[in-house]
Coordinates of C-alpha atoms (C1' of nucleotides) in Angstrom, one line a residue:
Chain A
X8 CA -31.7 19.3 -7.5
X9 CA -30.4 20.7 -10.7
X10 CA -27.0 20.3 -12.0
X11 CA -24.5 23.2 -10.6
X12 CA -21.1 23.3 -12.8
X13 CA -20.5 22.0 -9.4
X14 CA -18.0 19.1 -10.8
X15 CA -15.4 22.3 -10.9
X16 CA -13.3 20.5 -8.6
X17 CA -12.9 17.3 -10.4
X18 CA -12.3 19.7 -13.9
X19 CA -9.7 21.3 -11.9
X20 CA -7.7 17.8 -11.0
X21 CA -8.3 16.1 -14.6
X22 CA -7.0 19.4 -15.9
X23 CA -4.1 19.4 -14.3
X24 CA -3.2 15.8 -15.1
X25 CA -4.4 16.1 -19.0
X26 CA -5.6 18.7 -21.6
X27 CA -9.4 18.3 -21.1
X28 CA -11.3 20.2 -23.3
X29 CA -14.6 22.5 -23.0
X30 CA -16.7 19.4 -24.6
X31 CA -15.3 16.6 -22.4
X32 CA -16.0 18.9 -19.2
X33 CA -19.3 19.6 -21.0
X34 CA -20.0 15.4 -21.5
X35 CA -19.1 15.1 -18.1
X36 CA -21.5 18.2 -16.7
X37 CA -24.5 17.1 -18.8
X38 CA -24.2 13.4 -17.0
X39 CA -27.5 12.7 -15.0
X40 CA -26.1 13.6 -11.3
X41 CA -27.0 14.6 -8.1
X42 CA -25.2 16.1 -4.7
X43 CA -25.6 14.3 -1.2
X44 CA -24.1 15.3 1.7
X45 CA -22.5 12.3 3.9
X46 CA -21.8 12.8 7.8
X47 CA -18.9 11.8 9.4
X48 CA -18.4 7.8 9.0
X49 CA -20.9 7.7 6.7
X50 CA -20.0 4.8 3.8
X51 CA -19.6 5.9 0.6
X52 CA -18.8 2.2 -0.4
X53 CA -19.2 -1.1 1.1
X54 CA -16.4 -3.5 0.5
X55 CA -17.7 -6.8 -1.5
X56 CA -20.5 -4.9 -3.0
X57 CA -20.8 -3.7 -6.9
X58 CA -22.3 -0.3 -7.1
X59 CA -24.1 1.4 -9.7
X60 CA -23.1 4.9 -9.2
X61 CA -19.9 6.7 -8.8
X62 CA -19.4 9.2 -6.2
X63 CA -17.0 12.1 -7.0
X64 CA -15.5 13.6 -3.8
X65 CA -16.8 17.5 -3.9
X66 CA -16.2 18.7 -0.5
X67 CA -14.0 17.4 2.9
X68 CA -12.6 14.1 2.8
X69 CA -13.0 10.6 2.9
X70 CA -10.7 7.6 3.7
X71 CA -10.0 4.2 2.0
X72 CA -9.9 1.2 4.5
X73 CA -9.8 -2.5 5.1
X74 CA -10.1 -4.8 8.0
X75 CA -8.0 -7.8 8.7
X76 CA -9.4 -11.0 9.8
X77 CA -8.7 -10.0 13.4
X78 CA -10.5 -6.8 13.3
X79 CA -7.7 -4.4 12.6
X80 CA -7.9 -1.8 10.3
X81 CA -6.1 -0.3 7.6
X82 CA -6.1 2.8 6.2
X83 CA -5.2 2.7 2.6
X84 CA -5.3 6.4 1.3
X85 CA -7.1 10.2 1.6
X86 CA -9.3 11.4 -0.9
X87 CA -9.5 15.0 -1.2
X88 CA -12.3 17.4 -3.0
X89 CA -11.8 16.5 -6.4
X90 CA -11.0 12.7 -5.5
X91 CA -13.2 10.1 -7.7
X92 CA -14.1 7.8 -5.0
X93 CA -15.1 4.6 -7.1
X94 CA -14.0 5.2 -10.3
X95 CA -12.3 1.2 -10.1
X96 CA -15.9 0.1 -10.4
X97 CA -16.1 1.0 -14.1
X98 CA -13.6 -2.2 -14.4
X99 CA -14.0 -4.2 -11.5
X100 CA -16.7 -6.1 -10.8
X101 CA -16.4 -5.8 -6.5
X102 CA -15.1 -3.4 -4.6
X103 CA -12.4 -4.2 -2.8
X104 CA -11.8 -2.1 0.1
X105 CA -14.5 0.6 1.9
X106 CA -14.7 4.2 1.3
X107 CA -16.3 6.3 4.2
X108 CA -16.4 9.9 5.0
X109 CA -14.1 12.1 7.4
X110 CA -15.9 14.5 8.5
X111 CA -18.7 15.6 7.2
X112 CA -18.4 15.5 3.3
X113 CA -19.9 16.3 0.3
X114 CA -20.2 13.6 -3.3
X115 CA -21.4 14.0 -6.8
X116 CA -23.4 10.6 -7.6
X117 CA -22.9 9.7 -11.1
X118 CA -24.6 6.6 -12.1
X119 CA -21.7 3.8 -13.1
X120 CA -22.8 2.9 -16.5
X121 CA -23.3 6.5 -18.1
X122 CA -20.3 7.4 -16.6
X123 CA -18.5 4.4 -18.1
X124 CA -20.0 5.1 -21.6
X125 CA -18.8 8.7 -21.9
X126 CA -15.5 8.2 -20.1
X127 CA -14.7 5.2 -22.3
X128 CA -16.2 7.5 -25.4
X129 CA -14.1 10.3 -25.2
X130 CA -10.0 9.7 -25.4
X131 CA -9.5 12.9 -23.6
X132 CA -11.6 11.3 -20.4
X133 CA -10.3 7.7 -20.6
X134 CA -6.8 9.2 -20.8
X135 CA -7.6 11.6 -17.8
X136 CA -9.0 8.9 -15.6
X137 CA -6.5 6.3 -16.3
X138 CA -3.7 8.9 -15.3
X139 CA -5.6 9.4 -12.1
X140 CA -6.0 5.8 -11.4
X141 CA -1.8 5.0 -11.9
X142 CA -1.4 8.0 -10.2
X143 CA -3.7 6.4 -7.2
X144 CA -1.7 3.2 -8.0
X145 CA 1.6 5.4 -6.8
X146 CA 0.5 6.6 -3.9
X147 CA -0.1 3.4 -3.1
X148 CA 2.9 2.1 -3.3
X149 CA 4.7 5.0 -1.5
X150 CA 2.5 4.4 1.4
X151 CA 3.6 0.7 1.4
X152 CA 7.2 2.4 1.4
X153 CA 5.8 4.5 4.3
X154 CA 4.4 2.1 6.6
X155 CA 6.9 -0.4 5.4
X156 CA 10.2 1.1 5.8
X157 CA 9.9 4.7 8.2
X158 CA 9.6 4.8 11.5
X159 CA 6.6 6.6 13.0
X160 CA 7.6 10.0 13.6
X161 CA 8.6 10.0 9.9
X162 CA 5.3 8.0 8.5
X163 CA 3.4 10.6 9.9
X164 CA 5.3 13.7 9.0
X165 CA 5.5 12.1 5.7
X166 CA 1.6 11.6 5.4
X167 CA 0.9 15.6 6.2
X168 CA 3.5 16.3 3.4
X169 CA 1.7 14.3 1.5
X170 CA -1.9 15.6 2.2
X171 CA -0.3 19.3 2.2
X172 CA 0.9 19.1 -1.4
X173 CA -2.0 17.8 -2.7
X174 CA -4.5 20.0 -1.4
X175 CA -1.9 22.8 -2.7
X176 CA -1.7 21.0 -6.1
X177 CA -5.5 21.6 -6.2
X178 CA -5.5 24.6 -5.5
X179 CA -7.1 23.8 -2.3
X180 CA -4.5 26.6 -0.9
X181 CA -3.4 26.1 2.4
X182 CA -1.2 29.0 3.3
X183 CA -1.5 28.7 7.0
X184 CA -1.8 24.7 7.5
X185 CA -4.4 22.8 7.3
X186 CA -7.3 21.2 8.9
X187 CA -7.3 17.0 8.5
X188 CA -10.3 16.0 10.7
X189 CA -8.2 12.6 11.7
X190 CA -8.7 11.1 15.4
X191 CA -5.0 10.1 16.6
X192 CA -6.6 6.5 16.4
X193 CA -7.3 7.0 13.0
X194 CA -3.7 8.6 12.0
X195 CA -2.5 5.3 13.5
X196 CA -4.4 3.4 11.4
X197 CA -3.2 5.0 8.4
X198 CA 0.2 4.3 9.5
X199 CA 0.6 1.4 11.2
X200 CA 0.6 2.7 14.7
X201 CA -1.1 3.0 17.6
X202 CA -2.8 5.8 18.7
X203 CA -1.3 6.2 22.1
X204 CA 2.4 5.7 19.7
X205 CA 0.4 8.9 17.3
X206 CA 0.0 11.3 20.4
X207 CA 3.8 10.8 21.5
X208 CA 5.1 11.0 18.1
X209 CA 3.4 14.4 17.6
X210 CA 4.2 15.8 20.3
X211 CA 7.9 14.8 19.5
X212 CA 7.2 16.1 16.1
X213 CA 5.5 19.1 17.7
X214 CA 8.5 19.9 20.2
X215 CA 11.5 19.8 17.5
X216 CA 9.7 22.0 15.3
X217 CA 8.3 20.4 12.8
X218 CA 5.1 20.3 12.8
X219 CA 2.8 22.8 14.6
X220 CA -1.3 21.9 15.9
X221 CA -3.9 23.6 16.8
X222 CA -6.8 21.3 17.3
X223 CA -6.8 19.2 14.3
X224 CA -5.1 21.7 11.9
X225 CA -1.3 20.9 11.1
X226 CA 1.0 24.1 9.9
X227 CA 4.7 23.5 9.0
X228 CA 6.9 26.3 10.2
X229 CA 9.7 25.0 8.1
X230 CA 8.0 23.2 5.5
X231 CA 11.1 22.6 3.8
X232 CA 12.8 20.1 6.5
X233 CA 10.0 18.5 6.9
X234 CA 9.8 17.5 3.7
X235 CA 13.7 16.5 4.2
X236 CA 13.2 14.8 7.4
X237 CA 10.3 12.7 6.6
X238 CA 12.0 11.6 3.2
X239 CA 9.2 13.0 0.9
X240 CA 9.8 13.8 -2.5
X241 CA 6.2 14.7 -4.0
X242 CA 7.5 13.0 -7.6
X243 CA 5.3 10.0 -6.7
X244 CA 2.3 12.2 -6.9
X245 CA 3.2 13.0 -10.6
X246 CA 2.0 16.4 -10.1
X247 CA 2.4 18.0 -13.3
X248 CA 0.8 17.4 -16.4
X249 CA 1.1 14.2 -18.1
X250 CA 1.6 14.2 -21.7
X251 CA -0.1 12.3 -23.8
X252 CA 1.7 11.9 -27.5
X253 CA 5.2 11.3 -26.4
X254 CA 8.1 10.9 -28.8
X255 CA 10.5 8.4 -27.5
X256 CA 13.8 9.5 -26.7
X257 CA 15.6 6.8 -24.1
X258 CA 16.9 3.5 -25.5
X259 CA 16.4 0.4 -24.1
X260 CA 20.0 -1.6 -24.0
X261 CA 20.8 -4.9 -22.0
X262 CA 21.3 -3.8 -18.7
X263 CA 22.4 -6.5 -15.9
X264 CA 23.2 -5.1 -12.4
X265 CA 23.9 -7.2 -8.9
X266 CA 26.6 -7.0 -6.4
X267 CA 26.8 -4.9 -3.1
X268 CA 26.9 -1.8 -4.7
X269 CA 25.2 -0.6 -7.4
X270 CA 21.7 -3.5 -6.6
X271 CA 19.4 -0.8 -7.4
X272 CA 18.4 2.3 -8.0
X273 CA 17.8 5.2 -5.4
X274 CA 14.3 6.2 -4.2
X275 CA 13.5 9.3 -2.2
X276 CA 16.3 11.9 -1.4
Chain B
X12 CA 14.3 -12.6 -34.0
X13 CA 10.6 -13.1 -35.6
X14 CA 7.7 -12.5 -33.9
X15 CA 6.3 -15.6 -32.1
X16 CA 3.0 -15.6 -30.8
X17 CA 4.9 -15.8 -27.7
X18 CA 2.5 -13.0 -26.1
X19 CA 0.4 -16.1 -25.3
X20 CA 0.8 -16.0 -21.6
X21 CA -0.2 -12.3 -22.0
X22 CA -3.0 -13.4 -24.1
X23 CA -3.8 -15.6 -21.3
X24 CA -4.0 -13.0 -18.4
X25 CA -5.8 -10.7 -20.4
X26 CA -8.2 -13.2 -21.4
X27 CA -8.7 -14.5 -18.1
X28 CA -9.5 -10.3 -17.0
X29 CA -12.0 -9.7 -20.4
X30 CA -13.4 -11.5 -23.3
X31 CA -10.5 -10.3 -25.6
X32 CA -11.4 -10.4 -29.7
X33 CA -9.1 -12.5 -32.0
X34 CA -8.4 -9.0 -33.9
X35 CA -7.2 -7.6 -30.5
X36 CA -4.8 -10.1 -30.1
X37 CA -3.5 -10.3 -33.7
X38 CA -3.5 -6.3 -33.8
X39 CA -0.8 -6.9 -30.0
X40 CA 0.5 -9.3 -32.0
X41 CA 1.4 -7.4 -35.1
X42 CA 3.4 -4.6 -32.5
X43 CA 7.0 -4.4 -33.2
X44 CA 8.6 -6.2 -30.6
X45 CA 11.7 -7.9 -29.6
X46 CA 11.8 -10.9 -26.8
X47 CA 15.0 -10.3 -24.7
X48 CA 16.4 -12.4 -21.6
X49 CA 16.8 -10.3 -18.6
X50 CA 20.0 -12.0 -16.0
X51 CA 19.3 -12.2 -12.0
X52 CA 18.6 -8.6 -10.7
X53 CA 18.4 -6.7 -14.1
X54 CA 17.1 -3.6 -14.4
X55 CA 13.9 -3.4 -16.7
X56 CA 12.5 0.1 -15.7
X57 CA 14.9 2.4 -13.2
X58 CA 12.3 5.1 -11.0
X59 CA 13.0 8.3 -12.4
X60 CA 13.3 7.8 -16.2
X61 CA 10.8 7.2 -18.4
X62 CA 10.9 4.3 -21.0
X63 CA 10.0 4.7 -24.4
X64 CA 9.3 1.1 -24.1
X65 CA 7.0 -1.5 -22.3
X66 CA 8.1 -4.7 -21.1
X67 CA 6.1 -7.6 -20.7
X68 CA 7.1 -10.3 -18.5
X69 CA 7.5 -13.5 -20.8
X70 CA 9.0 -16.2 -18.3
X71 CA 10.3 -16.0 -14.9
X72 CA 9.6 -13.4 -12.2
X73 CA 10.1 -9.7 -11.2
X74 CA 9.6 -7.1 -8.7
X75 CA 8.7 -4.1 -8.1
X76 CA 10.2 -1.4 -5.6
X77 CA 11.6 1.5 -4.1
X78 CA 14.5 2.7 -1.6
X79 CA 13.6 5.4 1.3
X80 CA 15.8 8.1 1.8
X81 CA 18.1 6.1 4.2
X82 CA 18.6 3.4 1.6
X83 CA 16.1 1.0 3.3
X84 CA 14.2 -1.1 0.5
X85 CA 10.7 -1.9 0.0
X86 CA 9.5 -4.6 -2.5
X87 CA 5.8 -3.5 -4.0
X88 CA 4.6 -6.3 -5.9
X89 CA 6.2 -9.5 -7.3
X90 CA 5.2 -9.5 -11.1
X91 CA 4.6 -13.2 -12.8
X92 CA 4.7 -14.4 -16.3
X93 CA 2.0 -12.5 -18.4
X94 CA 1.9 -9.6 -16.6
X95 CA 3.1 -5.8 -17.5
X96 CA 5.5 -4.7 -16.3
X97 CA 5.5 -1.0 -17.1
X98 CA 2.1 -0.2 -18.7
X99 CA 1.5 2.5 -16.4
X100 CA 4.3 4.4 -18.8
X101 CA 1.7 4.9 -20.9
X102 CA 0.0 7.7 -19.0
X103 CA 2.2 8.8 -16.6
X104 CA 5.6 11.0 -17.4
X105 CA 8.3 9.2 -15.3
X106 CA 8.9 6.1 -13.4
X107 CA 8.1 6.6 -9.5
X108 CA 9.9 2.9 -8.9
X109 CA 11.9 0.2 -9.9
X110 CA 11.5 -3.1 -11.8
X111 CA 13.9 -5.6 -11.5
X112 CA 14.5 -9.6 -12.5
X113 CA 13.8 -12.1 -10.0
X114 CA 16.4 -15.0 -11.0
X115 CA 16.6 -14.8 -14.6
X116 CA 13.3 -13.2 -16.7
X117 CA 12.4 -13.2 -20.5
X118 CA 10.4 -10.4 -21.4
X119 CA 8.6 -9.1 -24.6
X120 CA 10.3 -5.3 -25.5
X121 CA 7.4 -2.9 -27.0
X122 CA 7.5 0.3 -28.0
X123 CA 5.5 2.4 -25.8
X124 CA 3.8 4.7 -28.7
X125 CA 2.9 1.8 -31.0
X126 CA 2.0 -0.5 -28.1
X127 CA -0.4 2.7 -26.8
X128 CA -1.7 3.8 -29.6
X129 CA -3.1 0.0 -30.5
X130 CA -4.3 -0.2 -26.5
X131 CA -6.2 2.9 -27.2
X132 CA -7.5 2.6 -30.4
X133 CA -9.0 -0.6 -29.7
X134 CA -12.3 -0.6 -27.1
X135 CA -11.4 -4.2 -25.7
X136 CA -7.9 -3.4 -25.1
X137 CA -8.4 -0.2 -23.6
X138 CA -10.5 -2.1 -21.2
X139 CA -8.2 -5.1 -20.8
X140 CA -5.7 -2.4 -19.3
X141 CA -7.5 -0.7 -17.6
X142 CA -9.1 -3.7 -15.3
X143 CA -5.1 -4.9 -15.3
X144 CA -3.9 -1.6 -14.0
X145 CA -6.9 -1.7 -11.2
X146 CA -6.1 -5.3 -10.2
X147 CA -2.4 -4.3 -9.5
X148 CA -4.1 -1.1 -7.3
X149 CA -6.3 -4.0 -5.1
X150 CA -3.3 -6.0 -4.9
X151 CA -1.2 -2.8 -3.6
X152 CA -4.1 -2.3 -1.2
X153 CA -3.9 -5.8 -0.3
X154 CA -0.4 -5.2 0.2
X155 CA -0.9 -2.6 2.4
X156 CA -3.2 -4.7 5.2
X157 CA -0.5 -7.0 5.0
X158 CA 2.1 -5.3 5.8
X159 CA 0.4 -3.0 8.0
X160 CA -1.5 -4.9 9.8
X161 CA -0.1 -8.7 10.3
X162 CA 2.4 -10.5 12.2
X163 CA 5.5 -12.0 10.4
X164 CA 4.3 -15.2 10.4
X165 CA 0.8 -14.4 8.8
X166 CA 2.7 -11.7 6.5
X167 CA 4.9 -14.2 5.0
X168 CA 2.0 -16.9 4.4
X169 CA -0.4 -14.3 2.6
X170 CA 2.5 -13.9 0.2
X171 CA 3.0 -17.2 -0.8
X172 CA -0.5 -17.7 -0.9
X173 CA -1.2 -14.6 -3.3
X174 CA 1.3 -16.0 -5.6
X175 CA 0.4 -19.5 -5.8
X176 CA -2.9 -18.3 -6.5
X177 CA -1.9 -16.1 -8.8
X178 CA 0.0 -19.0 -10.5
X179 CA -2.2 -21.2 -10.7
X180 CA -4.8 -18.8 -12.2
X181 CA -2.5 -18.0 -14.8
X182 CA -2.7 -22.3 -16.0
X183 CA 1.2 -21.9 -14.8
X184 CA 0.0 -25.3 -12.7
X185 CA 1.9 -25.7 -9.4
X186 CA 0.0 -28.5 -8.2
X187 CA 3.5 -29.5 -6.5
X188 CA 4.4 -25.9 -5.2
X189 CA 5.7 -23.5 -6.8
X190 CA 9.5 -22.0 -7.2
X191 CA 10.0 -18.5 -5.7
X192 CA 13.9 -17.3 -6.8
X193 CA 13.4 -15.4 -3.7
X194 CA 16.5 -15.2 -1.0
X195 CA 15.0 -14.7 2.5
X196 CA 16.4 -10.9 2.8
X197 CA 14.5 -10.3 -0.4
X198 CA 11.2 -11.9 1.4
X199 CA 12.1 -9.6 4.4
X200 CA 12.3 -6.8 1.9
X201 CA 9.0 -7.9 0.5
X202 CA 7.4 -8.3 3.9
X203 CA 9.2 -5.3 5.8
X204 CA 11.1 -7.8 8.0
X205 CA 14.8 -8.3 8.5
X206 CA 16.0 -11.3 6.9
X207 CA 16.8 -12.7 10.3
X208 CA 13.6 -12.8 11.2
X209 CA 12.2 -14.2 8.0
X210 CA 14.2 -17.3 8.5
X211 CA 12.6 -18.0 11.9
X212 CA 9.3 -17.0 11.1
X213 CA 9.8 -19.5 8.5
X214 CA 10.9 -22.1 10.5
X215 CA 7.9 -21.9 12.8
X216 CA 5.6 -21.7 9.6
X217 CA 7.0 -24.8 8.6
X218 CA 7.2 -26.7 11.9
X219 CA 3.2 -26.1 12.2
X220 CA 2.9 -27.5 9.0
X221 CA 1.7 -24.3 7.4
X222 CA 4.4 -24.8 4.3
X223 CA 7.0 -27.2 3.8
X224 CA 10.1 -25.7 1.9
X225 CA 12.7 -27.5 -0.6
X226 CA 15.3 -25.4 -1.8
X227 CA 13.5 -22.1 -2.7
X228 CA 10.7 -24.3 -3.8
X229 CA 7.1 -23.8 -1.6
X230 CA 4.7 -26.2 -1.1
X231 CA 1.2 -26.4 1.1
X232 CA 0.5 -29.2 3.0
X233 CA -2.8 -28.0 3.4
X234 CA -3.1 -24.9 1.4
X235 CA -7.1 -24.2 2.8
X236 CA -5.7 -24.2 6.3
X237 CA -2.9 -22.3 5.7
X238 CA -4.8 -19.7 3.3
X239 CA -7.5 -19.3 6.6
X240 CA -4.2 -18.8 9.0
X241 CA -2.9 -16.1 6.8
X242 CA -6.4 -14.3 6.4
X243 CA -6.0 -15.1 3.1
X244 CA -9.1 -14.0 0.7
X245 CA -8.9 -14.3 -3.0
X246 CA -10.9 -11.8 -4.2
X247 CA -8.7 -9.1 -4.4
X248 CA -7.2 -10.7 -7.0
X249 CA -9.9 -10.0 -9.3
X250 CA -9.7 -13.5 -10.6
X251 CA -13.1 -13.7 -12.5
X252 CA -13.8 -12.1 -15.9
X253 CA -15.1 -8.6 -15.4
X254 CA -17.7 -7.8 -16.7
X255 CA -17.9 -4.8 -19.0
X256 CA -21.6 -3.7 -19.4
X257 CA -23.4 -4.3 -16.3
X258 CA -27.0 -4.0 -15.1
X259 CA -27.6 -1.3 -12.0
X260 CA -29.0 -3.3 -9.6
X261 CA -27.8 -1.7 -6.4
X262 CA -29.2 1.3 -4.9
X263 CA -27.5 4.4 -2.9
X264 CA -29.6 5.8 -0.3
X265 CA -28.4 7.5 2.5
X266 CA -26.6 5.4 4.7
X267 CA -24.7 6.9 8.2
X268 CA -23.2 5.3 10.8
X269 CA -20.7 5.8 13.3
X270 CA -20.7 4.4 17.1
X271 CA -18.6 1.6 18.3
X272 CA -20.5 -1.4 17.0
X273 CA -20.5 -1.5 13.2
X274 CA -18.4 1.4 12.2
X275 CA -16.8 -0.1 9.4
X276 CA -17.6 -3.3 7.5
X277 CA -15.7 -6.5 7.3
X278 CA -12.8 -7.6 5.5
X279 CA -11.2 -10.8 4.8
X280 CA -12.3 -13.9 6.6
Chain C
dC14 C1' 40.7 -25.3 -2.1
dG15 C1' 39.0 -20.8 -1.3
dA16 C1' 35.6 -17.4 -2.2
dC17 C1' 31.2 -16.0 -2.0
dA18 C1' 26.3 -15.7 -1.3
dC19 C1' 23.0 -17.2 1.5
dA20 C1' 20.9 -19.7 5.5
dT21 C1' 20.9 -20.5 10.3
dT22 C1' 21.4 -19.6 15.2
dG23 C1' 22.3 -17.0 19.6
dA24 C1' 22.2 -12.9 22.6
dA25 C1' 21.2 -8.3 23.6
dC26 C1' 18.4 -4.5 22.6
dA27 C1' 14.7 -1.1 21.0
dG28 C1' 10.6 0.6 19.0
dC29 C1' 6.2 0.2 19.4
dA30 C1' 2.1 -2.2 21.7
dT31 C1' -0.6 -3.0 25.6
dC32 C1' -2.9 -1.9 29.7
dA33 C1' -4.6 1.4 32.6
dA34 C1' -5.3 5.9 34.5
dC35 C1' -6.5 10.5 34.2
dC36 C1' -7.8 14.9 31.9
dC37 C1' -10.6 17.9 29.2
dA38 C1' -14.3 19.9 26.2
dG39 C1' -18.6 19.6 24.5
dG40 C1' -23.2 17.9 24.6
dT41 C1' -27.4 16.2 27.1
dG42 C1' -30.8 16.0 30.4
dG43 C1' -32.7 16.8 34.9
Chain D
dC21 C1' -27.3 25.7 35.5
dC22 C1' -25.0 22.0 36.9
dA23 C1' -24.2 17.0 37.0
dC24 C1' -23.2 13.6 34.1
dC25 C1' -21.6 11.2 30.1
dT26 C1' -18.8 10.4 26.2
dG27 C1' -15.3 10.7 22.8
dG28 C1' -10.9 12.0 22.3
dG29 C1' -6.3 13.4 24.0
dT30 C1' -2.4 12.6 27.3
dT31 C1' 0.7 10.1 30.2
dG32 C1' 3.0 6.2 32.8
dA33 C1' 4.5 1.4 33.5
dT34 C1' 5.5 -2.8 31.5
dG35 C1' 6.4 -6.3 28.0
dC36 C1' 6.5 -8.4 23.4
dT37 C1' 7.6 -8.6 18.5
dG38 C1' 10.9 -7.9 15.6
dT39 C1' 15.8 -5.6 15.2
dT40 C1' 20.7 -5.6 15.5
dC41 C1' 25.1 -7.5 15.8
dA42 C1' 27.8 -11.3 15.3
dA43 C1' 29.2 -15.9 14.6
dT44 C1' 28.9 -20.3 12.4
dG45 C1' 27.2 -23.5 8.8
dT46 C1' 26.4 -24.9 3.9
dG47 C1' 26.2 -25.3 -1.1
dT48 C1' 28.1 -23.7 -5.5
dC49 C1' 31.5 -22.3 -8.6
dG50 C1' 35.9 -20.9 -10.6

DNA sequence: CGACACATTGAACAGCATCAACCCAGGTGG
DNA sequence: CCACCTGGGTTGATGCTGTTCAATGTGTCG
């Protein structure tokens, strides 16, 4: 299998996050690589194994899970075409959590340790993959606001926001909704939820105008109070660019807060 | 104020995460930086801004967290002594949440330039970083199954189990229990329970025998027993050094699988 | 002492889970 | 070509876990 410029979609995410330039995509391109497709369910990785390779999302999707000692599961995030799958495994030594494909989807496989060296050789690279891992990092922690603090007809309009804008953000354009190959079983276990709890939230969602299904694509005929309703504010998915050489501006001065008020700051409008 | 080698218990962490050189210590060392005590529910990064600074938690405790839309708050991660408390500033353009003190906090002020260009000029910190800034991902994934997927009771052990370990893997010894500064809204906050029900849930925990509580100070009777109740497994903390270069061992070939049986692997124990 | 923050307890309630049907479309095999 | 099977989606009835509201207890501090 030769080598297609097929990485496009990952250039196209790391570009938007940093300035890459033509010899970093080129670094990148000339890595030793090959293309696999992966059928729905297939694992992409294996929680509590280290593996050599790192698999770059190029095509459909893929989920992020883990199981709690009683079986249930836990969907931790949605990887997109452009998603690095395992790009933790350049710094940890075990992976964590599971990675399998929704849908049928398609992966680069880029073996870890060449990967490693040029990333960690080329500032441009090690800046553009640390920004995509804190920006993982963020969704991460506005999914534990999610599940944590929403009630399920907002989790799961706040999930398809979320999905929505990042496909658009990639350029992944998605004019007249989109298709998210999810089971209601597995929408509830990316939220907390059972599926039976999914279907009547839906259709709730469904009936006040909010969301609009066919099959398993999702359209928003008023995207706008969606967004409002579900309490999503895309600034957690740190969209734009992210510069790199920053002059400092803010000053840092003793501030102590408490009492009913003012505790702390506000979140999501 | 001089500049005490009072980054030790940064030292420490970092140590514990890499094999960190004496020159990448004395280079963090030789930073401009100011120590600074922080009272009871100070702010030391506000979501939405973006610090020219970094803090580093010296002494004490903080958290982590955000507010939804309707003002509910969510607590992401409880930060210990040695840990950064904003190096994610250094690639990304704004704040997406808050970091507060837990009871009174001492942390090391940096500025956020200096502080990155050192981190990225210097291999073994870039690394040591980078494995810190995945380690708080797992432990937001963790997070996640706990929340998502647990009972009150078990949800409430985990967490006290994550930071003891955490503690004590740190050398901050809590052979006798630890102290949490923690009121039992801010464990519901933590937990996504009311306060209310925290209080019961601890109750039961502690008429099983699972902890036993003296003022805000925690304590295992039988830590093993209580760490299998909560589904408690360490390794998500990352706790070992990782390793930087590392022998491929493991090979990808083209696993599928879907059907009932073994559609997704095991978790925690 | 009085104020205040927090812990504790009780009673009523609600959101979501559980259990159990039933339906529907698509694929398979006789 | 139809009978059957299977994996979802849909719906109803019932109940539990955790919420809400509210009152009372308790320790600390000025």
């Amino acid at each position: 299998m030769l080598k297609p410029i097929l990485l496009q979609v990952l250039f196209d995410k790391l570009d938007r996050l940093v300035d890459l330039g033509e010899h970093d995509k080129a670094a990148l391109s000339a890595l030793p690589q090959h293309h696999k497709t992966i059928p729905t369910g297939g694992y992409i990785v294996r929680e509590g194994t280290k593996p050599d390779y790192c698999a770059i999302l190029l095509q459909g999707y893929a989920i992020r899970q883990k199981l709690s000692a009683d079986g249930k599961r836990q969907i931790l995030a949605i990887q997109i075409a452009g998603d690095p799958l395992d790009a933790q495994h350049m710094f940890l030594d075990c992976a964590d959590h599971t990675v399998q494909a929704l849908g049928e989807a398609r992966v680069a496989i880029i073996p870890r340790h060449a990967l490693q060296t040029v990333v960690m050789s080329r500032p441009a690279l090690t800046h553009a993959f640390a920004v995509n891992g804190q920006v993982d990092a963020s969704i991460f922690r506005e999914w534990l606001l999610n599940i944590g603090r929403r009630d399920a007809r907002k989790r799961l309009a706040h999930l398809f926001c979320e999905i929505a804008v990042r496909l658009e953000a990639n350029g992944q354009s998605t004019t007249d909704g989109f298709y998210l190959p999810m089971s209601q079983e597995e929408l509830g276990d990316a939220t907390s939820l059972t599926s039976v709890h999914v279907n009547r939230s839906l259709r709730i969602l469904e009936d006040e105008g909010f969301i609009a299904r066919n099959g398993r694509t999702i359209r928003f005929p008023d995207k706008a109070a969606t967004m409002k309703m579900a309490g999503f504010d895309p600034r957690y998915l740190h969209l734009g660019r992210q510069s790199d050489a920053v002059i400092a501006e803010s000053v840092q001065n003793g501030e102590s807060s408490r009492g009913a008020g003012d505790r702390y700051g506000r979140s999501d409008a």
